[in-house]
CSV table of C-alpha atoms and ligand atoms in Angstrom, one decimal:
chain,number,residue,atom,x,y,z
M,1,UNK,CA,116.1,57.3,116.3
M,2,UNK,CA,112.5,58.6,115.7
M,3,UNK,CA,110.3,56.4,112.9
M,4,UNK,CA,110.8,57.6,109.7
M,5,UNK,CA,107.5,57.5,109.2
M,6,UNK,CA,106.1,59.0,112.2
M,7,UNK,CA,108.5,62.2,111.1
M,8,UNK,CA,107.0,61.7,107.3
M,9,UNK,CA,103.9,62.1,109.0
M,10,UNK,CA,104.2,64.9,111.3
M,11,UNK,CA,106.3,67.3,108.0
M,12,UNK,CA,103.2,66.5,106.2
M,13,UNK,CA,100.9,67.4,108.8
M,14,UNK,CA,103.4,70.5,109.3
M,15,UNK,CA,103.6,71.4,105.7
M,16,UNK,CA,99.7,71.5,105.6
M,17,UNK,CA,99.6,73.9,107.9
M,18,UNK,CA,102.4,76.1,106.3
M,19,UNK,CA,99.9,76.0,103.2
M,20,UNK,CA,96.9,77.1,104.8
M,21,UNK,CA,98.3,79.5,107.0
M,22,UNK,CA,99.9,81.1,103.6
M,23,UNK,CA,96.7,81.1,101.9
M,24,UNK,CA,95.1,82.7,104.8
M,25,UNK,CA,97.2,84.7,105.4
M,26,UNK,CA,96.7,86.5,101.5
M,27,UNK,CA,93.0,86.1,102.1
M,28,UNK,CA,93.6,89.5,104.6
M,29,UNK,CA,95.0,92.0,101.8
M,30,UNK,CA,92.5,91.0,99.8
M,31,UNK,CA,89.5,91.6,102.0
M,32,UNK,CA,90.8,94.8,102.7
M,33,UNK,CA,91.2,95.8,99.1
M,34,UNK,CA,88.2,94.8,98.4
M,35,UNK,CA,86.8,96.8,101.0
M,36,UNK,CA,88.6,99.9,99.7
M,37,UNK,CA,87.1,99.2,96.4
M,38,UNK,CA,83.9,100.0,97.7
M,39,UNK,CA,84.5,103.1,99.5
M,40,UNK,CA,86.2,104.2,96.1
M,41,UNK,CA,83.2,103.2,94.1
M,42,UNK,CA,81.0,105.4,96.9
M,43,UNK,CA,83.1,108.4,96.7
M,44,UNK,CA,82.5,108.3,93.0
M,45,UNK,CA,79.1,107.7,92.8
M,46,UNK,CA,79.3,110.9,95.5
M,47,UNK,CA,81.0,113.3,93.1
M,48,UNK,CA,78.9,112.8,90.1
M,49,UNK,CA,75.7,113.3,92.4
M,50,UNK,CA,77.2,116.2,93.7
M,51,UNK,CA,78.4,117.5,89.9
M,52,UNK,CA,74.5,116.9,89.0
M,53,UNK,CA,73.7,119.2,91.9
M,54,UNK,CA,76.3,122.1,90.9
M,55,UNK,CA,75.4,121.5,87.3
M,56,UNK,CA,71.5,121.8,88.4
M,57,UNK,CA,71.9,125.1,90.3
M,58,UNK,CA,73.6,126.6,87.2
M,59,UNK,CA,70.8,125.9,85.1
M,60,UNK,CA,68.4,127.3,87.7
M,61,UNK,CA,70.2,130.5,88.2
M,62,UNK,CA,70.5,130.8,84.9
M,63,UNK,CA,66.5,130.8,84.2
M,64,UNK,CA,65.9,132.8,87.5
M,65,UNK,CA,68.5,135.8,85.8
M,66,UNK,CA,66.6,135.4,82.6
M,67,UNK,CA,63.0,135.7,84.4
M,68,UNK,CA,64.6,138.7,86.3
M,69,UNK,CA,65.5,140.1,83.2
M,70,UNK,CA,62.2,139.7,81.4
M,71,UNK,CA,60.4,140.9,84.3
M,72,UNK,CA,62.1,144.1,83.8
M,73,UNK,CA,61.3,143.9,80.3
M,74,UNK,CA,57.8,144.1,81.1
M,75,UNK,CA,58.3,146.4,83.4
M,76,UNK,CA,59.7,148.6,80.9
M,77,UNK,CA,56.7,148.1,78.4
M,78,UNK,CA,54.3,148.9,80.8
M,79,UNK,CA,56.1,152.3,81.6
M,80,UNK,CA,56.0,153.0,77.8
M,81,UNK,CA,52.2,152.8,77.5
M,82,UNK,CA,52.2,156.3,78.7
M,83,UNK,CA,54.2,157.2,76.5
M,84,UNK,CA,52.5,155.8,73.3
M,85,UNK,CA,51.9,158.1,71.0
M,86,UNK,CA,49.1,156.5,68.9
M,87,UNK,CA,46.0,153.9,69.9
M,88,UNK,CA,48.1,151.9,67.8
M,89,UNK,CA,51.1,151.9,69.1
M,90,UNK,CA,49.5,151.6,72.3
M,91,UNK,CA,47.6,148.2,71.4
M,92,UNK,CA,51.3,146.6,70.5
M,93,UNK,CA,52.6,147.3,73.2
M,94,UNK,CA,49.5,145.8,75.1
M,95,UNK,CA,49.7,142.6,73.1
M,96,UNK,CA,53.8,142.9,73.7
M,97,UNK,CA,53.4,143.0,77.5
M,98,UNK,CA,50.7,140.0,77.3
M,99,UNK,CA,52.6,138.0,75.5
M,100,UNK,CA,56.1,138.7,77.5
M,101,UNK,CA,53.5,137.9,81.1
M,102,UNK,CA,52.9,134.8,79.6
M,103,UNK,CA,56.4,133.3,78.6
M,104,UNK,CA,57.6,134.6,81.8
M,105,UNK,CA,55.1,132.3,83.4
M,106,UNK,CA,56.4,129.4,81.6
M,107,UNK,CA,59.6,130.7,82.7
M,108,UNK,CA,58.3,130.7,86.4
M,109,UNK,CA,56.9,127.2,85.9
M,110,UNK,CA,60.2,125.9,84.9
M,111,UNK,CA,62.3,127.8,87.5
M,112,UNK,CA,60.2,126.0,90.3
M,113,UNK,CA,60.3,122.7,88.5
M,114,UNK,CA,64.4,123.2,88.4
M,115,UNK,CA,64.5,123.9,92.2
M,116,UNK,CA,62.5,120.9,92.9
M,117,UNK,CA,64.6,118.8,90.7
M,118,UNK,CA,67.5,120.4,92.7
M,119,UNK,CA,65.8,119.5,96.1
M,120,UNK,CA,65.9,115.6,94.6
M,121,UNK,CA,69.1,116.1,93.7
M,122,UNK,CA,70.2,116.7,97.2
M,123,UNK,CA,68.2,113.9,98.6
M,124,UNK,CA,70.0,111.5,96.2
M,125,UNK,CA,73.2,113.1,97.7
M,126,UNK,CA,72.2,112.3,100.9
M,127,UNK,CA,71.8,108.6,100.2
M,128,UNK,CA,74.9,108.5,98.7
M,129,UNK,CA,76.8,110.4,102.1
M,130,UNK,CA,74.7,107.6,104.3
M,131,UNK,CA,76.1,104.7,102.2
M,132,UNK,CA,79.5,105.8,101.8
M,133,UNK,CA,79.6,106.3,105.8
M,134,UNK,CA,78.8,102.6,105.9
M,135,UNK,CA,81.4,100.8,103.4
M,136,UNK,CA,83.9,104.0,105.6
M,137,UNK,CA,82.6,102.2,108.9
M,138,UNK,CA,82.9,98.4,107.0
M,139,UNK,CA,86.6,99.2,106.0
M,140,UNK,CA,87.5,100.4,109.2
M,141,UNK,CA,86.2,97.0,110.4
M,142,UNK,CA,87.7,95.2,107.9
M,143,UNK,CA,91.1,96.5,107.8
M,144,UNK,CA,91.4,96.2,111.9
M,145,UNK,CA,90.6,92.5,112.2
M,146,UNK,CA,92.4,91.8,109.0
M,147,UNK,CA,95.1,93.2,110.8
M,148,UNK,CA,94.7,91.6,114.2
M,149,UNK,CA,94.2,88.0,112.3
M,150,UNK,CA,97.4,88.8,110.0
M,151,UNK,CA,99.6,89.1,113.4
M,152,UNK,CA,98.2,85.9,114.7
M,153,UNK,CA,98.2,84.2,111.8
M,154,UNK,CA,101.9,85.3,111.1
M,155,UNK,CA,103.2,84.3,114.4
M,156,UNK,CA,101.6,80.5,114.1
M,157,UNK,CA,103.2,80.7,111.0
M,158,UNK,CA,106.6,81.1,112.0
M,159,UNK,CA,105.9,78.6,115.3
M,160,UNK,CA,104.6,76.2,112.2
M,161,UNK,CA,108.1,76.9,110.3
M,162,UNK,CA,110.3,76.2,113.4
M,163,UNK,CA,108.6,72.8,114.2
M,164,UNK,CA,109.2,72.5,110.4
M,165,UNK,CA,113.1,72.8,110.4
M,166,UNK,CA,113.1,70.6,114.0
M,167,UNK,CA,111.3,68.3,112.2
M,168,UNK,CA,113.0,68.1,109.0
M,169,UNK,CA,116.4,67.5,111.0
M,170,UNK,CA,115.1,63.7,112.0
M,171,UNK,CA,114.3,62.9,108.5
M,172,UNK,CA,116.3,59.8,107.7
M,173,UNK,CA,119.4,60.5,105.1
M,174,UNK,CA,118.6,59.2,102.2
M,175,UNK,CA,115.5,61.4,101.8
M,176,UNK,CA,116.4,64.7,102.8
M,177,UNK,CA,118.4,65.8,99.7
M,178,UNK,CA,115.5,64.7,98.1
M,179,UNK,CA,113.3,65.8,100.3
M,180,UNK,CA,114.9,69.5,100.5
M,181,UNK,CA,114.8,69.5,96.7
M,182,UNK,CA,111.4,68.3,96.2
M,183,UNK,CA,109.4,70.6,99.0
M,184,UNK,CA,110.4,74.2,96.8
M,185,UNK,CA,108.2,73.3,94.0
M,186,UNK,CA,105.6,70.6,95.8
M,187,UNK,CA,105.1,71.6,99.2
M,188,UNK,CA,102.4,69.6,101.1
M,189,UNK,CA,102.4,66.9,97.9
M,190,UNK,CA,106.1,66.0,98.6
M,191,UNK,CA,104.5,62.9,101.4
M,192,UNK,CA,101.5,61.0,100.6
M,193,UNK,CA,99.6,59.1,102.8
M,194,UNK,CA,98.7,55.4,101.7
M,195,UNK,CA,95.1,54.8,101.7
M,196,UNK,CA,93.8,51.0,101.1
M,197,UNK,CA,96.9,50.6,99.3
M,198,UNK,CA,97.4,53.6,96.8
M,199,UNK,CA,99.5,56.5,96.7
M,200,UNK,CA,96.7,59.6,98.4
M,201,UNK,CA,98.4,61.9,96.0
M,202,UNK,CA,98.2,60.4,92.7
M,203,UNK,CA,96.1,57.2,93.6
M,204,UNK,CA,98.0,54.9,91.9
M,205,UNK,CA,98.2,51.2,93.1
M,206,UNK,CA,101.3,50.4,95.2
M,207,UNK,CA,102.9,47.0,94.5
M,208,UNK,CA,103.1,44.5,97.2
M,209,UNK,CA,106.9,45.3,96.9
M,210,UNK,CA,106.3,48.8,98.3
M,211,UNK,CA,103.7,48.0,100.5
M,212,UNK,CA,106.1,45.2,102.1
M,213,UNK,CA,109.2,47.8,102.3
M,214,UNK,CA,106.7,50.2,104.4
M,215,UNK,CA,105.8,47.8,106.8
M,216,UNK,CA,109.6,47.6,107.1
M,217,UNK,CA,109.8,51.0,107.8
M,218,UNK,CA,111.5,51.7,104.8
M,219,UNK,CA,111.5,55.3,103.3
M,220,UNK,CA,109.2,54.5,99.6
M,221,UNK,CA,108.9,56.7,97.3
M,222,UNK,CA,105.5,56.8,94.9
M,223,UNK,CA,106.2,55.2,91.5
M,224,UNK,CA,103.2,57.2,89.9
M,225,UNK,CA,104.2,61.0,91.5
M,226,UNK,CA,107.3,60.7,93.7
M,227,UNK,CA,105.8,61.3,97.0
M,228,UNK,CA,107.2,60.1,99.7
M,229,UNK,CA,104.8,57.4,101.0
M,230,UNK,CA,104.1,56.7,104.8
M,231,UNK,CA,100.9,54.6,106.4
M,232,UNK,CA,98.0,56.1,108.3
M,233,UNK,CA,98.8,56.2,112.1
M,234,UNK,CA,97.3,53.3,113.6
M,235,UNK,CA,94.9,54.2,116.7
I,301,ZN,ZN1,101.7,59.0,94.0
């Protein structure tokens, strides 16, 4: 018959385990999710700087049709000052034209200003391409060694589980119903380890009582939490 303490020690070094390994084990989705997250937020950030290109290039055709259209305009005028019947009529259309050349270089000014605008534009798009290839290549990182450490995480999980129920067999029989009971809602915090005479769970002083019954090799539970108390291996 095994020690009842030794086996209180080795579930709670077992159960320990079990926790970390779960906790580690949902650390993975939620590197990877994360991960997504910011190739999400990239593809976004691509769209709209690709909707302020479109949008842009609109605007510029627009004012290029316009000049194209004024141009003509002037065109037209100039072909009428043959036809001008009066020194009069001819000196309107004179001041007509001069006017029309000079919007239409404003119009020029701010066509080239647009395409420039639109060459920025495009740079910005760039950066965003080159960024969103990187958080691409991280989650492609990411989501392989999550998935590598998952698998070896999950089957020292299940080796940890299987010591687990070995382990729980040689627990003495008054404490396994109570054990079994206690270990769905406590885990790890169902054994505590006595430290200079307090429980390690809840730190409350142990009476020489219970100290006495351990030495006995009795199975004690914690007055202050209801652990189930063993001593520190002694080297
Ligand atoms: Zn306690």
């Amino acid at each position: 018959m095994a020690d009842p303490l030794d086996t209180f020690r080795t579930l709670h070094r077992i159960l320990k385990q079990k926790t970390d390994l779960e906790s580690r084990l949902k650390r993975g989705p939620q590197q990877v999710a994360a991960s997504q997250n910011r190739v999400n937020h990239c593809q976004d950030k691509l769209s709209e700087a690709k909707k302020r290109v479109q949008a842009a290039r609109m605007a510029a055709d627009d004012k290029q049709l316009q000049l194209k259209s004024r141009e003509a305009r002037v065109e037209d005028l100039n072909g009428k000052l043959n036809t001008a019947a009066t020194n009069k009529e001819y000196q309107a259309i004179k001041e007509q034209i001069a006017a029309d050349e000079q919007a239409n270089a404003v119009l020029a000014d701010e066509t080239f200003e647009m395409l420039e605008k639109i060459d920025e534009l495009n740079d910005a798009v760039s950066q965003v391409e080159a960024s969103l290839k990187t958080c691409q290549d991280e989650f492609a990182d990411v989501s392989s060694r999550v998935e590598e450490l998952q698998k070896k995480l999950e089957s020292e999980l299940e080796r940890v589980l299987e010591e687990m129920k070995l382990t729980e067999k040689e627990l003495p029989g008054d404490v396994k119903s109570d054990y079994l009971r206690m270990v769905k809602t406590r885990g790890e915090s169902s054994f505590a380890e006595v430290e200079n005479g307090t429980c390690g769970n809840c730190y409350q002083t142990l009476t020489p009582q219970l100290l006495d019954q351990l030495t006995m090799k009795k199975t004690v539970f914690c007055s202050g939490c209801g652990s189930v108390l063993y001593t520190p291996e002694r080297v």
